């Protein structure tokens, strides 16, 4: 197993280029199952989660080839309909093959994802949505089995206790493209990744209106065709580098970042004292010597993304005063608190909130990554901490950050990978 080693204290400067969005690529790869034709997806990041999705499709009998960010997919002859526990348990996003499989093959058998370190992650909204379209759903020996001759369009309300659901919206939207009649998804998620999936489906011949809003209308068609598509860049990766620049009081240009995807983060950082400017596809960040504390909550888009909560907490741990972050998407997503505290941060969990008493300095320490975004938070803390930080279980980072240590090294960070 690899670990990341960081010698803290370098101020980041220069330009960093953002990769394709993992959370757009995953459902888009699954959507390619809706046609027998070849699809070609560009800007696919080289991440272990993408590899897992490729393995799931290969397991179904789909031919795929990845070459320098271009993924070619030939689903012509696939006959499989099962996504096995061995793969699904390593990546919950595997659930997004459920909708395309039942719509295209009339049957899907997908392992229930099981527990997750960021808290309970039920799939009831996925099942409610597909059942609403007429699928017969059964839980059988740890698997969801969904069957339907042809799905039927319907008005479906997709809200749960924590609001809209990104992948449930994706699943129902994908399934509805081939249903008879019209589907209306109310309380749909409108994250940029959902919009990107809708745009890909439209390129395949789907009839979709209202993506980017909370009411998406899908008029079913008899068949879809293959498409060539370039996925959007990763707003969470961009946000992580913006925070890396801010925490090191650096000056960084983030290339390939869309400010329209990062409004809540930019607003928070300006409030904290950082300077942020933008052009059409770059964001310039200049850190400040005195970071102001803040009170904030994570929310569905365009609110502050839960996927940047841990990284923002790392920043606020060195702000000048007391901040509060309330996690309104995953109230248990706070595994990073104890590790940040091991580096000298002063953070307390109080229900779904974290109270962060800013400290003047963090100190490098051996720490353990617990999930993808928690790992990114520890990297940010390591960049600003005095001395050496060693982050174990770095495979979490490889799920979602393309060449993170190379990108940070080019900005002047002292970071490298070692065998544990
Ligand atoms: C997506 O997960 C992302 N994953 C997550 O990114 C992200 O944290 C999350 O959306 C929220 O933005 C991908 O896109 C692959 P949700 P998803 O369904 O769709 C509850 C990362 O670090 N809920 O929008 O699975 C749920 O428990 C990852 O890249 C139900 O109650 O998340 C949560 O409280 C981690 N029932 C809320 O909805 C359901 O059936 C939102 O979750 C489904 C979800």
Short mmCIF file of C-alpha atoms and ligand atoms in Angstrom, two decimals:
data_model
loop_
_atom_site.label_atom_id
_atom_site.label_comp_id
_atom_site.label_asym_id
_atom_site.label_seq_id
_atom_site.Cartn_x
_atom_site.Cartn_y
_atom_site.Cartn_z
CA UNK A 1 0.00 0.00 0.00
CA UNK A 2 1.21 3.51 -0.80
CA UNK A 3 1.37 6.51 1.49
CA UNK A 4 1.71 10.20 0.67
CA UNK A 5 4.45 12.19 2.32
CA UNK A 6 4.23 15.98 2.54
CA UNK A 7 6.85 18.37 3.81
CA UNK A 8 4.62 21.32 4.74
CA UNK A 9 5.21 25.03 4.44
CA UNK A 10 5.47 25.72 0.70
CA UNK A 11 3.36 28.51 -0.76
CA UNK A 12 1.63 27.22 -3.92
CA UNK A 13 2.10 29.31 -7.08
CA UNK A 14 1.51 28.67 -10.78
CA UNK A 15 -1.16 27.08 -12.94
CA UNK A 16 -2.99 23.79 -12.45
CA UNK A 17 -5.14 22.09 -15.06
CA UNK A 18 -8.39 20.40 -14.04
CA UNK A 19 -9.33 16.89 -15.26
CA UNK A 20 -12.69 15.49 -16.35
CA UNK A 21 -15.41 15.07 -13.74
CA UNK A 22 -15.53 11.63 -12.11
CA UNK A 23 -19.13 12.06 -11.01
CA UNK A 24 -20.22 13.02 -14.53
CA UNK A 25 -18.20 10.25 -16.19
CA UNK A 26 -19.59 7.41 -14.04
CA UNK A 27 -23.32 7.76 -14.96
CA UNK A 28 -22.44 8.73 -18.54
CA UNK A 29 -20.49 5.47 -18.96
CA UNK A 30 -23.53 3.61 -17.55
CA UNK A 31 -25.84 5.48 -19.96
CA UNK A 32 -23.93 4.08 -22.92
CA UNK A 33 -25.72 0.76 -22.16
CA UNK A 34 -28.95 2.31 -23.50
CA UNK A 35 -27.89 1.83 -27.13
CA UNK A 36 -26.29 -1.02 -29.09
CA UNK A 37 -24.15 1.57 -30.95
CA UNK A 38 -20.63 2.68 -30.15
CA UNK A 39 -20.19 5.75 -27.95
CA UNK A 40 -16.98 7.72 -27.53
CA UNK A 41 -16.49 9.72 -24.33
CA UNK A 42 -13.66 12.26 -24.09
CA UNK A 43 -12.07 13.87 -21.02
CA UNK A 44 -12.51 10.71 -18.91
CA UNK A 45 -10.18 10.98 -15.89
CA UNK A 46 -7.75 8.13 -15.15
CA UNK A 47 -9.15 7.17 -11.74
CA UNK A 48 -9.69 3.88 -9.95
CA UNK A 49 -13.48 4.52 -9.72
CA UNK A 50 -13.60 4.82 -13.52
CA UNK A 51 -11.71 1.54 -13.76
CA UNK A 52 -14.30 -0.07 -11.47
CA UNK A 53 -17.13 1.11 -13.75
CA UNK A 54 -15.22 -0.22 -16.78
CA UNK A 55 -14.91 -3.62 -15.02
CA UNK A 56 -18.66 -3.64 -14.28
CA UNK A 57 -19.50 -3.03 -17.94
CA UNK A 58 -16.92 -5.63 -19.07
CA UNK A 59 -18.61 -8.06 -16.69
CA UNK A 60 -21.85 -7.46 -18.61
CA UNK A 61 -20.13 -8.33 -21.90
CA UNK A 62 -19.48 -4.77 -23.12
CA UNK A 63 -16.25 -4.04 -25.00
CA UNK A 64 -14.41 -0.91 -23.80
CA UNK A 65 -11.13 0.74 -24.61
CA UNK A 66 -9.53 3.64 -22.72
CA UNK A 67 -6.78 5.62 -24.43
CA UNK A 68 -5.50 8.96 -23.18
CA UNK A 69 -8.76 10.18 -21.70
CA UNK A 70 -10.91 8.79 -24.52
CA UNK A 71 -13.19 5.91 -23.61
CA UNK A 72 -14.71 3.99 -26.53
CA UNK A 73 -17.64 1.75 -25.64
CA UNK A 74 -19.13 -1.01 -27.82
CA UNK A 75 -22.26 -2.40 -26.10
CA UNK A 76 -23.58 -4.19 -29.25
CA UNK A 77 -23.40 -7.73 -27.98
CA UNK A 78 -23.75 -7.48 -24.24
CA UNK A 79 -26.02 -10.06 -22.64
CA UNK A 80 -25.23 -9.68 -18.93
CA UNK A 81 -27.52 -7.94 -16.46
CA UNK A 82 -25.73 -8.46 -13.12
CA UNK A 83 -23.41 -6.10 -11.24
CA UNK A 84 -21.66 -8.20 -8.62
CA UNK A 85 -21.08 -7.43 -4.92
CA UNK A 86 -17.30 -7.73 -5.37
CA UNK A 87 -17.30 -4.53 -7.48
CA UNK A 88 -20.40 -2.70 -6.23
CA UNK A 89 -19.17 -2.90 -2.61
CA UNK A 90 -16.05 -0.96 -3.62
CA UNK A 91 -17.97 1.84 -5.35
CA UNK A 92 -21.55 2.86 -4.56
CA UNK A 93 -21.91 4.72 -7.85
CA UNK A 94 -22.15 1.26 -9.48
CA UNK A 95 -25.86 1.54 -8.65
CA UNK A 96 -26.27 3.75 -11.71
CA UNK A 97 -26.23 0.74 -14.05
CA UNK A 98 -29.61 -0.26 -12.54
CA UNK A 99 -31.76 2.18 -14.57
CA UNK A 100 -30.09 1.62 -17.97
CA UNK A 101 -30.11 -2.19 -17.55
CA UNK A 102 -33.79 -2.51 -16.68
CA UNK A 103 -34.74 -0.05 -19.46
CA UNK A 104 -32.64 -1.76 -22.14
CA UNK A 105 -32.60 -5.43 -21.11
CA UNK A 106 -35.85 -5.65 -19.16
CA UNK A 107 -33.92 -7.07 -16.20
CA UNK A 108 -31.23 -5.83 -13.86
CA UNK A 109 -29.59 -7.54 -10.93
CA UNK A 110 -27.37 -5.18 -8.95
CA UNK A 111 -25.82 -5.86 -5.58
CA UNK A 112 -27.04 -3.65 -2.73
CA UNK A 113 -24.07 -1.37 -2.04
CA UNK A 114 -23.95 -1.85 1.76
CA UNK A 115 -22.28 0.38 4.36
CA UNK A 116 -20.24 3.44 3.70
CA UNK A 117 -17.77 5.40 5.81
CA UNK A 118 -19.52 8.74 5.15
CA UNK A 119 -22.72 7.46 6.80
CA UNK A 120 -25.92 5.69 5.74
CA UNK A 121 -26.48 5.85 1.99
CA UNK A 122 -29.87 4.30 1.24
CA UNK A 123 -31.12 3.63 -2.30
CA UNK A 124 -34.85 3.87 -1.58
CA UNK A 125 -35.30 6.82 -3.98
CA UNK A 126 -33.71 4.86 -6.84
CA UNK A 127 -36.10 2.00 -6.21
CA UNK A 128 -39.14 4.25 -5.73
CA UNK A 129 -38.39 5.99 -9.03
CA UNK A 130 -37.94 2.81 -11.03
CA UNK A 131 -41.00 1.20 -9.42
CA UNK A 132 -42.92 4.36 -10.40
CA UNK A 133 -41.94 3.66 -14.01
CA UNK A 134 -43.46 0.18 -13.66
CA UNK A 135 -40.43 -1.97 -12.80
CA UNK A 136 -41.13 -4.92 -10.51
CA UNK A 137 -38.53 -4.76 -7.77
CA UNK A 138 -37.39 -7.48 -5.42
CA UNK A 139 -34.55 -7.73 -2.93
CA UNK A 140 -33.02 -11.17 -3.30
CA UNK A 141 -29.96 -12.46 -1.38
CA UNK A 142 -28.40 -8.97 -1.13
CA UNK A 143 -29.25 -8.01 -4.69
CA UNK A 144 -31.84 -5.64 -6.17
CA UNK A 145 -33.62 -7.42 -9.00
CA UNK A 146 -35.69 -5.14 -11.25
CA UNK A 147 -37.79 -6.37 -14.15
CA UNK A 148 -40.00 -4.67 -16.72
CA UNK A 149 -41.20 -5.48 -20.25
CA UNK A 150 -41.23 -1.79 -21.16
CA UNK A 151 -41.18 0.98 -18.58
CA UNK A 152 -44.04 3.51 -18.62
CA UNK A 153 -43.57 7.25 -18.14
CA UNK A 154 -45.03 8.80 -14.98
CA UNK A 155 -44.88 11.85 -12.72
CA UNK A 156 -42.47 10.92 -9.91
CA UNK A 157 -41.53 12.91 -6.81
CA UNK A 158 -37.89 12.10 -5.94
CA UNK A 159 -37.27 13.84 -2.63
CA UNK A 160 -36.05 12.23 0.58
CA UNK A 161 -35.23 13.34 4.11
CA UNK A 162 -32.09 15.06 2.83
CA UNK A 163 -33.56 16.60 -0.32
CA UNK A 164 -32.86 15.57 -3.90
CA UNK A 165 -30.64 12.67 -4.90
CA UNK A 166 -28.01 12.98 -7.64
CA UNK A 167 -27.74 9.34 -8.67
CA UNK A 168 -31.44 8.53 -8.14
CA UNK A 169 -32.25 11.38 -10.55
CA UNK A 170 -29.64 9.97 -12.93
CA UNK A 171 -31.04 6.43 -12.71
CA UNK A 172 -34.66 7.46 -13.26
CA UNK A 173 -33.77 9.89 -16.06
CA UNK A 174 -31.75 7.23 -17.89
CA UNK A 175 -34.51 4.63 -17.51
CA UNK A 176 -37.22 7.09 -18.63
CA UNK A 177 -35.48 7.82 -21.96
CA UNK A 178 -36.67 4.44 -23.29
CA UNK A 179 -40.04 4.30 -21.47
CA UNK A 180 -43.36 4.70 -23.25
CA UNK A 181 -44.86 8.14 -22.64
CA UNK A 182 -43.63 11.08 -20.62
CA UNK A 183 -41.88 11.07 -17.25
CA UNK A 184 -41.72 14.10 -15.00
CA UNK A 185 -39.18 13.99 -12.20
CA UNK A 186 -40.13 16.42 -9.43
CA UNK A 187 -37.51 17.54 -6.91
CA UNK A 188 -34.86 16.36 -9.36
CA UNK A 189 -31.23 17.05 -8.54
CA UNK A 190 -29.72 19.79 -10.70
CA UNK A 191 -26.03 19.28 -9.99
CA UNK A 192 -23.83 20.05 -13.05
CA UNK A 193 -23.10 16.31 -13.37
CA UNK A 194 -26.83 15.56 -13.76
CA UNK A 195 -27.04 18.26 -16.45
CA UNK A 196 -24.01 16.75 -18.20
CA UNK A 197 -25.66 13.32 -18.19
CA UNK A 198 -28.86 14.82 -19.62
CA UNK A 199 -26.84 16.53 -22.36
CA UNK A 200 -25.17 13.21 -23.25
CA UNK A 201 -28.56 11.47 -23.36
CA UNK A 202 -29.91 14.22 -25.65
CA UNK A 203 -26.91 13.62 -27.94
CA UNK A 204 -27.99 9.95 -28.01
CA UNK A 205 -31.44 11.02 -29.23
CA UNK A 206 -33.29 11.31 -25.90
CA UNK A 207 -35.95 13.98 -25.47
CA UNK A 208 -35.26 15.80 -22.21
CA UNK A 209 -36.32 19.23 -20.99
CA UNK A 210 -35.74 21.06 -17.72
CA UNK A 211 -32.30 19.67 -16.80
CA UNK A 212 -30.67 22.35 -14.67
CA UNK A 213 -34.01 22.78 -12.83
CA UNK A 214 -35.79 20.72 -10.18
CA UNK A 215 -38.40 19.46 -12.68
CA UNK A 216 -37.06 17.31 -15.49
CA UNK A 217 -39.36 16.10 -18.28
CA UNK A 218 -38.40 13.10 -20.37
CA UNK A 219 -40.43 11.99 -23.37
CA UNK A 220 -39.59 8.35 -23.98
CA UNK A 221 -38.30 7.21 -27.39
CA UNK A 222 -38.13 3.70 -28.92
CA UNK A 223 -34.34 3.69 -29.27
CA UNK A 224 -31.23 5.73 -28.73
CA UNK A 225 -28.09 5.89 -30.87
CA UNK A 226 -24.40 6.13 -30.00
CA UNK A 227 -22.84 9.54 -29.35
CA UNK A 228 -19.49 11.27 -29.14
CA UNK A 229 -19.32 13.47 -26.06
CA UNK A 230 -16.82 15.44 -23.97
CA UNK A 231 -17.61 15.46 -20.28
CA UNK A 232 -17.31 18.59 -18.12
CA UNK A 233 -14.32 19.25 -15.89
CA UNK A 234 -14.37 18.26 -12.24
CA UNK A 235 -15.73 21.09 -10.05
CA UNK A 236 -14.74 19.26 -6.85
CA UNK A 237 -11.16 18.82 -8.04
CA UNK A 238 -11.12 22.52 -9.02
CA UNK A 239 -12.54 23.48 -5.62
CA UNK A 240 -9.88 21.40 -3.88
CA UNK A 241 -7.07 23.26 -5.70
CA UNK A 242 -8.75 26.61 -4.97
CA UNK A 243 -8.67 25.66 -1.29
CA UNK A 244 -5.06 24.43 -1.60
CA UNK A 245 -4.08 27.87 -2.93
CA UNK A 246 -6.01 29.62 -0.15
CA UNK A 247 -4.64 27.49 2.71
CA UNK A 248 -1.01 28.01 1.61
CA UNK A 249 -1.58 31.77 1.07
CA UNK A 250 -0.56 31.07 -2.49
CA UNK A 251 -1.41 32.48 -5.89
CA UNK A 252 -2.75 29.93 -8.34
CA UNK A 253 -4.58 29.93 -11.68
CA UNK A 254 -7.02 27.02 -11.95
CA UNK A 255 -7.35 26.23 -15.65
CA UNK A 256 -10.48 24.53 -16.93
CA UNK A 257 -12.65 25.51 -13.96
CA UNK A 258 -16.14 26.93 -14.33
CA UNK A 259 -17.01 29.59 -11.76
CA UNK A 260 -20.73 28.91 -12.35
CA UNK A 261 -20.18 25.45 -10.80
CA UNK A 262 -18.42 26.86 -7.74
CA UNK A 263 -20.47 29.89 -6.69
CA UNK A 264 -20.98 28.83 -3.06
CA UNK A 265 -17.27 28.08 -2.50
CA UNK A 266 -16.18 31.34 -4.14
CA UNK A 267 -18.65 33.28 -2.00
CA UNK A 268 -17.32 31.64 1.18
CA UNK A 269 -13.68 32.25 0.25
CA UNK A 270 -14.24 35.90 -0.63
CA UNK A 271 -15.95 36.26 2.76
CA UNK A 272 -12.89 34.64 4.36
CA UNK A 273 -10.65 37.25 2.75
CA UNK A 274 -9.19 35.48 -0.32
CA UNK A 275 -9.07 37.24 -3.69
CA UNK A 276 -10.80 35.37 -6.49
CA UNK A 277 -11.12 36.47 -10.12
CA UNK A 278 -12.22 34.55 -13.17
CA UNK A 279 -12.31 34.38 -16.95
CA UNK A 280 -14.57 32.05 -18.96
CA UNK A 281 -12.63 28.94 -17.96
CA UNK A 282 -10.04 29.95 -15.39
CA UNK A 283 -10.23 30.93 -11.76
CA UNK A 284 -7.44 32.95 -10.16
CA UNK A 285 -7.00 32.60 -6.39
CA UNK A 286 -4.81 34.62 -4.07
CA UNK A 287 -4.71 33.64 -0.42
CA UNK A 288 -4.76 36.07 2.47
CA UNK A 289 -2.62 36.37 5.59
CA UNK A 290 -5.67 36.62 7.84
CA UNK A 291 -8.50 34.17 7.14
CA UNK A 292 -11.86 35.14 8.61
CA UNK A 293 -14.02 32.40 10.19
CA UNK A 294 -17.48 31.59 8.82
CA UNK A 295 -20.75 29.75 9.46
CA UNK A 296 -21.95 27.58 6.63
CA UNK A 297 -23.94 24.48 5.65
CA UNK A 298 -23.61 21.96 2.85
CA UNK A 299 -26.64 21.82 0.56
CA UNK A 300 -27.66 20.44 -2.83
CA UNK A 301 -26.43 22.49 -5.83
CA UNK A 302 -26.07 25.47 -6.07
CA UNK A 303 -25.42 25.29 -2.31
CA UNK A 304 -22.02 24.44 -0.84
CA UNK A 305 -21.12 20.88 -1.97
CA UNK A 306 -20.73 18.18 0.65
CA UNK A 307 -17.79 16.92 -1.44
CA UNK A 308 -15.82 20.07 -0.46
CA UNK A 309 -16.85 20.10 3.20
CA UNK A 310 -13.76 18.27 4.54
CA UNK A 311 -11.36 20.41 2.50
CA UNK A 312 -13.11 23.62 3.66
CA UNK A 313 -12.79 22.38 7.24
CA UNK A 314 -9.02 22.03 6.78
CA UNK A 315 -8.91 25.68 5.67
CA UNK A 316 -11.08 26.93 8.54
CA UNK A 317 -8.92 25.04 11.04
CA UNK A 318 -6.30 27.77 10.48
CA UNK A 319 -8.74 30.73 10.31
CA UNK A 320 -8.66 33.53 12.84
CA UNK A 321 -11.67 32.62 15.02
CA UNK A 322 -14.49 30.11 15.44
CA UNK A 323 -16.32 28.64 12.43
CA UNK A 324 -19.32 26.29 12.21
CA UNK A 325 -19.98 23.85 9.38
CA UNK A 326 -23.32 22.02 9.33
CA UNK A 327 -23.50 18.94 7.11
CA UNK A 328 -26.99 18.76 5.64
CA UNK A 329 -26.39 15.99 3.09
CA UNK A 330 -24.46 13.38 5.10
CA UNK A 331 -24.72 14.27 8.82
CA UNK A 332 -22.08 11.64 9.68
CA UNK A 333 -19.47 12.76 7.15
CA UNK A 334 -16.94 13.89 9.75
CA UNK A 335 -14.32 11.12 9.91
CA UNK A 336 -11.64 13.69 9.06
CA UNK A 337 -12.15 15.61 12.34
CA UNK A 338 -10.12 13.26 14.51
CA UNK A 339 -7.27 13.12 11.99
CA UNK A 340 -7.20 16.93 11.59
CA UNK A 341 -7.12 17.18 15.39
CA UNK A 342 -4.09 14.88 15.43
CA UNK A 343 -2.40 17.60 13.38
CA UNK A 344 -3.19 20.24 16.00
CA UNK A 345 -6.59 21.44 14.78
CA UNK A 346 -9.28 22.16 17.39
CA UNK A 347 -12.55 20.79 16.03
CA UNK A 348 -15.55 19.39 17.89
CA UNK A 349 -18.46 17.48 16.41
CA UNK A 350 -21.83 18.53 17.76
CA UNK A 351 -24.65 16.57 16.09
CA UNK A 352 -24.54 17.28 12.32
CA UNK A 353 -22.24 20.28 12.89
CA UNK A 354 -18.54 20.81 13.42
CA UNK A 355 -17.27 23.68 15.54
CA UNK A 356 -13.84 24.71 14.38
CA UNK A 357 -11.67 26.88 16.64
CA UNK A 358 -8.99 28.24 14.34
CA UNK A 359 -5.37 27.67 15.44
CA UNK A 360 -2.26 29.61 14.44
CA UNK A 361 -0.43 26.55 13.17
CA UNK A 362 -0.93 22.86 12.35
CA UNK A 363 1.86 20.37 12.87
CA UNK A 364 2.67 17.48 10.56
CA UNK A 365 1.80 13.99 11.81
CA UNK A 366 1.15 10.46 10.56
CA UNK A 367 -2.58 10.31 9.69
CA UNK A 368 -5.01 7.90 8.10
CA UNK A 369 -7.25 8.67 5.12
CA UNK A 370 -10.81 7.38 5.67
CA UNK A 371 -12.50 8.35 2.40
CA UNK A 372 -11.85 10.28 -0.76
CA UNK A 373 -12.64 13.84 0.33
CA UNK A 374 -11.30 13.30 3.88
CA UNK A 375 -7.98 12.34 2.25
CA UNK A 376 -7.98 15.58 0.26
CA UNK A 377 -8.57 17.52 3.49
CA UNK A 378 -5.54 15.84 5.07
CA UNK A 379 -3.42 16.73 2.03
CA UNK A 380 -4.45 20.40 2.39
CA UNK A 381 -3.67 20.32 6.11
CA UNK A 382 -0.30 18.68 5.36
CA UNK A 383 0.57 21.45 2.88
CA UNK A 384 0.30 24.12 5.56
CA UNK A 385 1.47 22.13 8.61
CA UNK A 386 4.95 22.50 10.04
CA UNK A 387 7.14 19.46 9.30
CA UNK A 388 6.26 16.13 7.79
CA UNK A 389 2.82 14.62 7.31
CA UNK A 390 2.38 11.01 6.21
CA UNK A 391 -1.05 10.02 4.89
CA UNK A 392 -1.75 6.28 4.93
CA UNK A 393 -4.37 4.51 2.77
CA UNK A 394 -3.83 6.86 -0.11
CA UNK A 395 -5.82 4.57 -2.43
CA UNK A 396 -8.85 6.63 -1.38
CA UNK A 397 -7.35 9.64 -3.17
CA UNK A 398 -6.72 7.63 -6.33
CA UNK A 399 -10.48 7.05 -6.60
CA UNK A 400 -11.14 10.69 -7.34
CA UNK A 401 -8.03 12.82 -7.92
CA UNK A 402 -6.11 12.50 -11.16
CA UNK A 403 -2.33 12.77 -10.49
CA UNK A 404 -2.78 14.87 -7.37
CA UNK A 405 0.81 14.76 -6.14
CA UNK A 406 2.19 15.61 -9.61
CA UNK A 407 -0.20 18.57 -9.95
CA UNK A 408 0.66 19.84 -6.45
CA UNK A 409 4.41 19.34 -7.03
CA UNK A 410 4.21 21.50 -10.15
CA UNK A 411 2.70 24.24 -7.96
CA UNK A 412 5.68 24.01 -5.63
CA UNK A 413 4.44 21.60 -2.95
CA UNK A 414 6.87 19.09 -1.45
CA UNK A 415 4.78 15.94 -1.81
CA UNK A 416 5.63 12.43 -2.91
CA UNK A 417 4.41 8.84 -2.71
CA UNK A 418 6.19 6.07 -0.82
CA UNK A 419 5.52 2.38 -0.21
CA UNK A 420 4.15 1.80 3.30
C1 LIG B 1 -23.48 11.69 -5.40
O1 LIG B 1 -23.78 10.55 -4.61
C2 LIG B 1 -21.99 11.76 -5.53
N1 LIG B 1 -21.51 10.54 -6.17
C3 LIG B 1 -21.35 11.95 -4.15
O2 LIG B 1 -19.96 12.13 -4.36
C4 LIG B 1 -21.91 13.21 -3.51
O3 LIG B 1 -21.40 13.32 -2.20
C5 LIG B 1 -23.43 13.13 -3.46
O4 LIG B 1 -23.96 12.89 -4.80
C6 LIG B 1 -24.08 14.41 -2.94
O5 LIG B 1 -23.73 15.48 -3.75
C7 LIG B 1 -21.57 10.43 -7.50
O6 LIG B 1 -22.08 11.27 -8.21
C8 LIG B 1 -20.96 9.22 -8.09
P1 LIG B 1 -27.30 11.53 -3.19
P2 LIG B 1 -25.29 10.04 -4.48
O7 LIG B 1 -28.20 10.42 -3.57
O8 LIG B 1 -26.05 10.36 -5.70
C9 LIG B 1 -29.99 10.58 0.57
C10 LIG B 1 -17.65 11.83 -3.88
O9 LIG B 1 -16.91 12.09 -2.89
N2 LIG B 1 -30.58 9.51 -0.24
O10 LIG B 1 -27.46 12.81 -3.94
O11 LIG B 1 -25.25 8.65 -4.02
C11 LIG B 1 -28.53 10.35 0.89
O12 LIG B 1 -28.37 9.48 1.98
C12 LIG B 1 -19.02 11.23 -3.70
O13 LIG B 1 -17.29 12.03 -5.05
C13 LIG B 1 -31.69 8.88 0.24
O14 LIG B 1 -32.21 9.18 1.32
O15 LIG B 1 -25.81 10.99 -3.32
C14 LIG B 1 -28.04 11.75 1.14
O16 LIG B 1 -28.40 12.15 2.44
C15 LIG B 1 -19.30 10.70 -2.36
N3 LIG B 1 -32.23 7.88 -0.50
C16 LIG B 1 -28.84 12.58 0.13
O17 LIG B 1 -29.98 11.77 -0.21
C17 LIG B 1 -31.71 7.52 -1.71
O18 LIG B 1 -32.25 6.62 -2.35
C18 LIG B 1 -28.11 12.93 -1.13
O19 LIG B 1 -27.43 11.79 -1.65
C19 LIG B 1 -30.59 8.19 -2.19
C20 LIG B 1 -30.03 9.20 -1.43
#
